[in-house]
Tab-separated table of C-alpha atoms and ligand atoms in Angstrom:
chain	number	residue	atom	x	y	z
A	1	MET	CA	17.433	23.069	-0.572
A	2	CYS	CA	16.317	24.026	2.911
A	3	GLY	CA	13.815	26.489	1.422
A	4	ALA	CA	12.314	23.809	-0.829
A	5	HIS	CA	11.972	21.466	2.133
A	6	ASP	CA	10.229	24.167	4.162
A	7	ASN	CA	7.835	24.849	1.277
A	8	ILE	CA	6.903	21.206	1.056
A	9	THR	CA	6.397	20.863	4.829
A	10	ALA	CA	4.232	23.986	4.758
A	11	ALA	CA	2.218	22.515	1.870
A	12	TYR	CA	1.692	19.252	3.826
A	13	GLU	CA	0.630	21.098	6.962
A	14	GLY	CA	-1.648	23.481	5.051
A	15	PHE	CA	-3.358	20.649	3.183
A	16	SER	CA	-3.926	18.544	6.344
A	17	ALA	CA	-5.313	21.581	8.159
A	18	GLU	CA	-7.809	22.185	5.333
A	19	LEU	CA	-8.873	18.532	5.213
A	20	ILE	CA	-9.386	18.519	8.973
A	21	ALA	CA	-11.323	21.794	8.871
A	22	ALA	CA	-13.534	20.330	6.121
A	23	GLY	CA	-14.235	17.385	8.428
A	24	LEU	CA	-12.846	14.900	5.895
A	25	LEU	CA	-9.921	13.813	8.108
A	26	ILE	CA	-10.362	13.142	11.828
A	27	PRO	CA	-7.058	13.553	13.678
A	28	THR	CA	-6.205	10.804	16.161
A	29	GLY	CA	-3.155	12.282	17.861
A	30	ALA	CA	-0.713	10.055	15.948
A	31	ALA	CA	1.120	11.309	12.879
A	32	SER	CA	-0.191	9.764	9.650
A	33	VAL	CA	-3.108	8.020	11.392
A	34	TYR	CA	-6.548	9.503	10.703
A	35	GLY	CA	-10.194	8.686	10.834
A	36	TYR	CA	-12.382	9.587	7.833
A	37	ASN	CA	-15.909	10.993	7.591
A	38	GLY	CA	-18.727	9.674	5.410
A	39	VAL	CA	-17.932	11.993	2.520
A	40	PHE	CA	-14.342	10.752	2.353
A	41	GLU	CA	-15.423	7.109	2.667
A	42	ASP	CA	-17.995	7.561	-0.076
A	43	VAL	CA	-15.309	8.845	-2.423
A	44	ILE	CA	-13.089	5.888	-1.565
A	45	GLU	CA	-15.906	3.368	-2.165
A	46	ARG	CA	-17.055	4.924	-5.439
A	47	PHE	CA	-13.550	5.134	-6.827
A	48	ASP	CA	-12.887	1.593	-5.655
A	49	ALA	CA	-16.003	0.420	-7.499
A	50	LEU	CA	-14.413	1.690	-10.761
A	51	VAL	CA	-11.269	-0.339	-10.025
A	52	SER	CA	-13.309	-3.464	-9.136
A	53	HIS	CA	-15.358	-3.067	-12.291
A	54	ALA	CA	-12.263	-2.766	-14.509
A	55	GLY	CA	-10.768	-5.837	-12.839
A	56	ALA	CA	-13.962	-7.904	-12.994
A	57	ALA	CA	-13.742	-7.879	-16.833
A	58	LEU	CA	-10.693	-10.149	-16.394
A	59	LYS	CA	-12.588	-12.533	-14.118
A	60	PRO	CA	-10.130	-12.561	-11.227
A	61	GLU	CA	-10.400	-14.702	-8.118
A	62	VAL	CA	-11.417	-12.394	-5.286
A	63	MET	CA	-9.622	-12.916	-1.973
A	64	ARG	CA	-9.780	-10.815	1.198
A	65	PHE	CA	-7.406	-11.117	4.154
A	66	THR	CA	-7.165	-9.250	7.456
A	67	PRO	CA	-4.165	-6.894	7.883
A	68	LEU	CA	-2.253	-9.682	9.671
A	69	LEU	CA	0.382	-12.051	8.360
A	70	THR	CA	1.836	-14.976	10.311
A	71	ARG	CA	5.320	-14.334	11.579
A	72	GLU	CA	6.429	-17.484	9.772
A	73	ASN	CA	5.118	-16.299	6.414
A	74	TYR	CA	6.560	-12.814	7.037
A	75	LEU	CA	9.971	-14.403	7.477
A	76	ARG	CA	9.680	-16.222	4.140
A	77	THR	CA	9.904	-12.795	2.491
A	78	ASP	CA	12.962	-10.522	2.724
A	79	HIS	CA	10.920	-7.623	4.211
A	80	LEU	CA	12.963	-7.682	7.441
A	81	GLU	CA	16.185	-7.297	5.450
A	82	THR	CA	14.900	-4.716	2.953
A	83	PHE	CA	12.289	-2.606	4.809
A	84	PRO	CA	13.057	-3.087	8.555
A	85	ASN	CA	12.118	0.539	9.293
A	86	LEU	CA	8.600	0.061	7.896
A	87	MET	CA	7.691	-3.166	9.693
A	88	GLY	CA	4.891	-3.578	12.202
A	89	SER	CA	4.988	-6.418	14.734
A	90	VAL	CA	2.055	-7.349	16.997
A	91	HIS	CA	3.016	-7.830	20.642
A	92	SER	CA	0.910	-8.752	23.644
A	93	PHE	CA	1.288	-9.634	27.332
A	94	LEU	CA	2.376	-13.257	27.278
A	95	GLY	CA	3.134	-13.503	30.998
A	96	THR	CA	1.349	-15.219	33.875
A	97	GLU	CA	-1.017	-13.740	36.434
A	98	LYS	CA	1.943	-13.574	38.815
A	99	GLU	CA	3.825	-11.289	36.380
A	100	LEU	CA	0.885	-8.926	35.749
A	101	PRO	CA	1.397	-6.640	38.819
A	102	GLU	CA	4.859	-5.757	37.524
A	103	LEU	CA	3.406	-4.721	34.150
A	104	ILE	CA	0.783	-2.590	35.926
A	105	ARG	CA	3.391	-1.042	38.206
A	106	LYS	CA	5.535	-0.069	35.196
A	107	ARG	CA	2.545	1.434	33.399
A	108	GLN	CA	1.566	3.454	36.456
A	109	GLN	CA	5.113	4.726	37.006
A	110	ARG	CA	5.504	5.460	33.291
A	111	GLU	CA	8.373	3.018	32.965
A	112	GLY	CA	9.065	0.931	29.851
A	113	TRP	CA	6.043	-1.409	30.212
A	114	ALA	CA	6.224	-2.371	26.547
A	115	ASP	CA	9.503	-4.154	27.309
A	116	ASP	CA	7.377	-6.754	29.160
A	117	LEU	CA	5.382	-7.638	26.038
A	118	GLY	CA	6.312	-10.473	23.794
A	119	PRO	CA	5.816	-11.160	20.081
A	120	THR	CA	2.560	-12.845	19.033
A	121	ALA	CA	2.324	-15.168	16.065
A	122	VAL	CA	1.413	-12.285	13.761
A	123	MET	CA	2.883	-9.239	12.010
A	124	LEU	CA	1.021	-6.371	10.343
A	125	THR	CA	0.770	-6.867	6.573
A	126	PRO	CA	2.940	-4.444	4.601
A	127	ALA	CA	1.217	-4.998	1.212
A	128	VAL	CA	-2.100	-6.687	0.434
A	129	CYS	CA	-0.476	-9.243	-1.862
A	130	TYR	CA	1.734	-10.692	0.927
A	131	PRO	CA	-0.894	-13.034	2.460
A	132	LEU	CA	-1.655	-14.466	-1.009
A	133	TYR	CA	1.760	-15.952	-1.820
A	134	PRO	CA	1.901	-18.541	0.997
A	135	THR	CA	-1.471	-19.877	-0.161
A	136	ALA	CA	-0.151	-20.284	-3.711
A	137	THR	CA	2.768	-22.648	-2.969
A	138	GLY	CA	2.754	-25.460	-5.551
A	139	THR	CA	2.081	-25.538	-9.287
A	140	LEU	CA	-0.111	-22.950	-11.037
A	141	PRO	CA	-2.687	-23.873	-13.700
A	142	PRO	CA	-1.468	-23.339	-17.328
A	143	GLN	CA	-3.209	-19.961	-17.538
A	144	GLY	CA	-1.615	-18.856	-14.241
A	145	ARG	CA	-3.703	-17.000	-11.680
A	146	LEU	CA	-5.146	-13.503	-11.382
A	147	VAL	CA	-6.238	-12.388	-7.897
A	148	ASP	CA	-8.139	-9.298	-6.741
A	149	LEU	CA	-7.087	-8.256	-3.207
A	150	ARG	CA	-8.069	-5.321	-1.078
A	151	GLY	CA	-7.374	-4.363	2.525
A	152	PHE	CA	-5.527	-2.234	5.041
A	153	VAL	CA	-1.734	-2.403	5.212
A	154	PHE	CA	0.694	-0.973	7.758
A	155	ARG	CA	3.955	0.886	7.072
A	156	HIS	CA	5.805	2.691	9.798
A	157	GLU	CA	6.450	5.923	7.955
A	158	PRO	CA	4.930	8.747	10.067
A	159	SER	CA	5.061	12.060	8.158
A	160	ALA	CA	3.541	15.514	8.003
A	161	ASP	CA	2.215	14.544	4.550
A	162	PRO	CA	-1.453	13.490	4.870
A	163	ALA	CA	-0.877	11.237	1.817
A	164	ARG	CA	1.852	9.281	3.623
A	165	LEU	CA	-0.135	7.202	6.108
A	166	GLN	CA	0.871	4.512	8.543
A	167	MET	CA	-2.186	2.439	7.715
A	168	PHE	CA	-3.983	2.674	4.418
A	169	ARG	CA	-6.099	0.764	1.925
A	170	MET	CA	-4.677	-0.789	-1.193
A	171	HIS	CA	-6.631	-2.483	-3.991
A	172	GLU	CA	-4.348	-4.855	-5.896
A	173	PHE	CA	-4.529	-7.209	-8.826
A	174	VAL	CA	-1.834	-9.832	-8.706
A	175	ARG	CA	-0.803	-12.076	-11.596
A	176	LEU	CA	1.089	-15.313	-10.982
A	177	GLY	CA	2.371	-17.202	-14.004
A	178	THR	CA	5.093	-17.099	-16.668
A	179	PRO	CA	7.400	-14.120	-17.183
A	180	ASP	CA	5.288	-12.999	-20.191
A	181	GLN	CA	2.011	-13.266	-18.282
A	182	ALA	CA	3.452	-11.220	-15.398
A	183	LEU	CA	5.003	-8.547	-17.599
A	184	ASP	CA	1.825	-8.243	-19.720
A	185	HIS	CA	-0.143	-7.740	-16.504
A	186	ARG	CA	2.208	-4.995	-15.314
A	187	ASN	CA	1.882	-3.197	-18.641
A	188	TYR	CA	-1.877	-3.703	-19.030
A	189	TRP	CA	-2.569	-2.181	-15.633
A	190	LEU	CA	-0.201	0.701	-16.077
A	191	LYS	CA	-2.340	1.767	-19.061
A	192	LYS	CA	-5.688	0.796	-17.509
A	193	GLY	CA	-4.802	2.567	-14.233
A	194	GLU	CA	-3.909	5.699	-16.166
A	195	GLU	CA	-7.277	5.533	-18.023
A	196	ILE	CA	-9.297	5.055	-14.798
A	197	LEU	CA	-7.517	7.925	-13.019
A	198	GLN	CA	-7.841	10.211	-16.057
A	199	SER	CA	-11.572	9.404	-16.187
A	200	VAL	CA	-11.989	11.020	-12.747
A	201	GLY	CA	-10.035	14.089	-13.756
A	202	LEU	CA	-6.625	13.173	-12.318
A	203	ASP	CA	-3.903	14.034	-14.803
A	204	VAL	CA	-1.537	11.250	-13.765
A	205	LYS	CA	1.855	10.596	-15.371
A	206	PRO	CA	3.654	7.251	-15.485
A	207	VAL	CA	7.227	7.350	-14.165
A	208	VAL	CA	9.866	4.674	-13.546
A	209	ALA	CA	10.053	4.051	-9.788
A	210	ASN	CA	11.692	1.996	-7.111
A	211	ASP	CA	10.752	0.514	-3.752
A	212	PRO	CA	12.146	2.358	-0.724
A	213	PHE	CA	14.715	-0.331	0.194
A	214	PHE	CA	16.579	0.424	3.433
A	215	GLY	CA	20.159	1.590	3.810
A	216	ARG	CA	23.189	1.505	1.556
A	217	GLY	CA	22.487	-1.997	0.220
A	218	GLY	CA	18.969	-0.790	-0.456
A	219	ARG	CA	20.220	2.030	-2.669
A	220	VAL	CA	21.887	-0.540	-4.901
A	221	MET	CA	18.683	-2.603	-5.109
A	222	ALA	CA	16.673	0.511	-5.912
A	223	ALA	CA	19.090	1.493	-8.697
A	224	THR	CA	18.883	-2.003	-10.218
A	225	GLN	CA	15.082	-1.981	-10.037
A	226	ARG	CA	15.027	1.359	-11.871
A	227	GLU	CA	17.579	0.314	-14.510
A	228	GLN	CA	15.470	-2.759	-15.298
A	229	HIS	CA	12.253	-0.651	-15.460
A	230	LEU	CA	10.487	-3.178	-13.224
A	231	LYS	CA	8.245	-0.723	-11.383
A	232	TYR	CA	6.182	2.230	-12.607
A	233	GLU	CA	4.127	4.684	-10.585
A	234	LEU	CA	1.314	6.929	-11.650
A	235	ILE	CA	1.986	10.296	-10.053
A	236	VAL	CA	-0.093	13.414	-9.653
A	237	PRO	CA	0.214	16.503	-7.416
A	238	VAL	CA	-1.536	15.928	-4.104
A	239	ALA	CA	-0.301	18.009	-1.173
A	240	SER	CA	2.558	19.555	-3.149
A	241	ALA	CA	2.841	20.389	-6.851
A	242	GLU	CA	6.656	20.362	-6.563
A	243	LYS	CA	6.706	16.778	-5.356
A	244	PRO	CA	3.899	14.765	-6.981
A	245	THR	CA	2.596	11.683	-5.175
A	246	ALA	CA	2.315	8.089	-6.408
A	247	VAL	CA	-1.379	7.168	-6.372
A	248	ALA	CA	-0.906	3.764	-8.002
A	249	SER	CA	2.036	1.470	-8.797
A	250	SER	CA	2.515	-1.396	-11.225
A	251	ASN	CA	5.386	-3.665	-10.381
A	252	TYR	CA	6.987	-6.736	-12.057
A	253	HIS	CA	8.596	-8.848	-9.284
A	254	MET	CA	10.224	-11.357	-11.671
A	255	ASP	CA	10.617	-14.637	-9.697
A	256	HIS	CA	11.073	-12.930	-6.327
A	257	PHE	CA	7.903	-14.224	-4.649
A	258	GLY	CA	7.775	-17.447	-6.715
A	259	HIS	CA	11.180	-18.299	-5.312
A	260	SER	CA	10.384	-17.337	-1.666
A	261	PHE	CA	7.089	-19.248	-1.641
A	262	ASP	CA	7.946	-22.149	-3.945
A	263	ILE	CA	5.379	-21.297	-6.595
A	264	LYS	CA	5.868	-22.933	-10.016
A	265	SER	CA	4.251	-22.225	-13.351
A	266	SER	CA	2.748	-25.264	-15.196
A	267	ASP	CA	5.990	-25.690	-17.195
A	268	GLY	CA	7.815	-26.397	-13.911
A	269	GLU	CA	9.733	-23.087	-13.856
A	270	VAL	CA	9.722	-20.793	-10.826
A	271	ALA	CA	6.630	-18.591	-11.224
A	272	HIS	CA	6.946	-14.881	-11.960
A	273	SER	CA	4.560	-12.303	-10.560
A	274	ALA	CA	3.430	-8.736	-11.014
A	275	CYS	CA	0.959	-6.578	-9.179
A	276	VAL	CA	-0.799	-3.270	-9.574
A	277	GLY	CA	-1.753	-1.417	-6.408
A	278	PHE	CA	-4.159	1.502	-6.145
A	279	GLY	CA	-3.597	3.584	-2.976
A	280	LEU	CA	-7.214	4.416	-2.110
A	281	GLU	CA	-6.697	7.166	0.490
A	282	ARG	CA	-4.103	8.843	-1.765
A	283	ILE	CA	-6.541	8.776	-4.694
A	284	ALA	CA	-9.298	10.279	-2.532
A	285	LEU	CA	-6.874	12.969	-1.352
A	286	ALA	CA	-5.846	13.696	-4.963
A	287	LEU	CA	-9.520	14.055	-5.899
A	288	PHE	CA	-10.177	16.501	-3.037
A	289	LYS	CA	-7.055	18.485	-3.889
A	290	THR	CA	-7.919	18.657	-7.612
A	291	HIS	CA	-11.686	19.169	-7.489
A	292	GLY	CA	-12.280	20.767	-4.067
A	293	TYR	CA	-13.627	19.568	-0.731
A	294	VAL	CA	-17.275	19.271	-1.748
A	295	PRO	CA	-17.954	16.310	-4.141
A	296	ALA	CA	-21.385	17.800	-5.058
A	297	GLN	CA	-19.451	20.667	-6.700
A	298	TRP	CA	-17.024	18.476	-8.633
A	299	PRO	CA	-17.099	18.656	-12.463
A	300	HIS	CA	-20.104	16.897	-13.974
A	301	SER	CA	-17.928	14.404	-15.890
A	302	VAL	CA	-16.167	13.357	-12.680
A	303	ARG	CA	-19.406	12.932	-10.754
A	304	GLN	CA	-20.833	10.968	-13.596
A	305	ALA	CA	-17.773	8.678	-13.866
A	306	MET	CA	-17.939	8.016	-10.106
A	307	SER	CA	-21.787	7.851	-9.900
A	308	LEU	CA	-21.641	10.577	-7.262
B	401	ATP	P1	6.083	5.906	-2.128
B	401	ATP	O1	7.192	5.907	-3.119
B	401	ATP	O2	5.188	7.093	-2.230
B	401	ATP	O3	6.556	5.634	-0.728
B	401	ATP	P2	5.694	3.090	-2.459
B	401	ATP	O4	6.700	2.821	-3.527
B	401	ATP	O5	6.073	2.722	-1.097
B	401	ATP	O6	5.176	4.608	-2.538
B	401	ATP	P3	3.990	0.830	-3.162
B	401	ATP	O7	4.738	-0.046	-2.214
B	401	ATP	O8	4.177	0.615	-4.608
B	401	ATP	O9	4.292	2.365	-2.821
B	401	ATP	O10	2.454	0.815	-2.739
B	401	ATP	C1	1.363	0.803	-3.680
B	401	ATP	C2	0.529	2.072	-3.567
B	401	ATP	O11	0.135	2.292	-2.227
B	401	ATP	C3	1.284	3.327	-3.950
B	401	ATP	O12	1.275	3.592	-5.319
B	401	ATP	C4	0.485	4.386	-3.203
B	401	ATP	O13	-0.654	4.774	-3.923
B	401	ATP	C5	0.047	3.681	-1.941
B	401	ATP	N1	0.934	4.025	-0.797
B	401	ATP	C6	2.219	3.627	-0.580
B	401	ATP	N2	2.683	4.104	0.594
B	401	ATP	C7	1.649	4.803	1.128
B	401	ATP	C8	1.487	5.536	2.364
B	401	ATP	N3	2.463	5.600	3.259
B	401	ATP	N4	0.284	6.127	2.585
B	401	ATP	C9	-0.719	6.042	1.719
B	401	ATP	N5	-0.624	5.385	0.544
B	401	ATP	C10	0.526	4.765	0.260
B	402	ZN	ZN1	6.404	3.981	0.420
């Protein structure tokens, strides 16, 4: 057990060291927070173009949000109850000029200056679909809605694994509508996602998955989610062959968000939803692991598929 753990940690550290040496990742001093060079970014953008292209065939609405969510909308979800350890809250100095010298004194004396900060109106977004739901309150059109979202999200999960980041880009397609529309979307994208990833030489496998709900109550929720086959991930070896990584997920939420945000389908029932999410940094890392650190030397078919 301990040996397996050591092997995996060694694989994570070896892979990050190679990516840094190749110039692809730029360390920042914080675990799981990197900068990326132009080669890495080009791979992200070209892969993302394949995803956008596949989605565009379905004529989605395109929406882009910043990685911020109002505190009020955050609290309409159950993220605080189910993923408290992953949350990111934005704080600032909310005091008066008279209180500033005390903040400066604490900072200079290396005391707990952050204790003097207060919560702003915003939280960091944990998934790119979160800012959509509050805008969808009300009744959906008969055909439901399909939305293309992309952006950075935050999850407080520092790790030695370069594929487990604290801030990363997700490209999602979200379906709001009837249970059938949502479930069809989940299944369509599981297949389509597999096709897109196979087309760039990633031999992904679909597996039943669960969200990483917190604590003992969370284990029960995770078991229920798995039993009901609500969420699937496409996994492929990235840093470690022993422990493949999820590069995309397709998840049927049932009426979870419809209920929280008072979204109804045109028949008056609480709307159901599903989303597929492509983890763009993870996919780029999987490509570098599989094909090497120099895209010009990748297999012809992969370069052609990605217009590299
Ligand atoms: P994992 O089981 O690996 O923690 P997850 O279940 O938390 O993944 P989702 O919430 O389904 O993942 O997020 C959608 C996609 O975002 C994942 O399939 C993955 O590609 C990517 N992703 C999730 N967490 C991270 C992370 N910490 N760093 C980079 N990419 C991530
Ligand atoms: Zn996760």
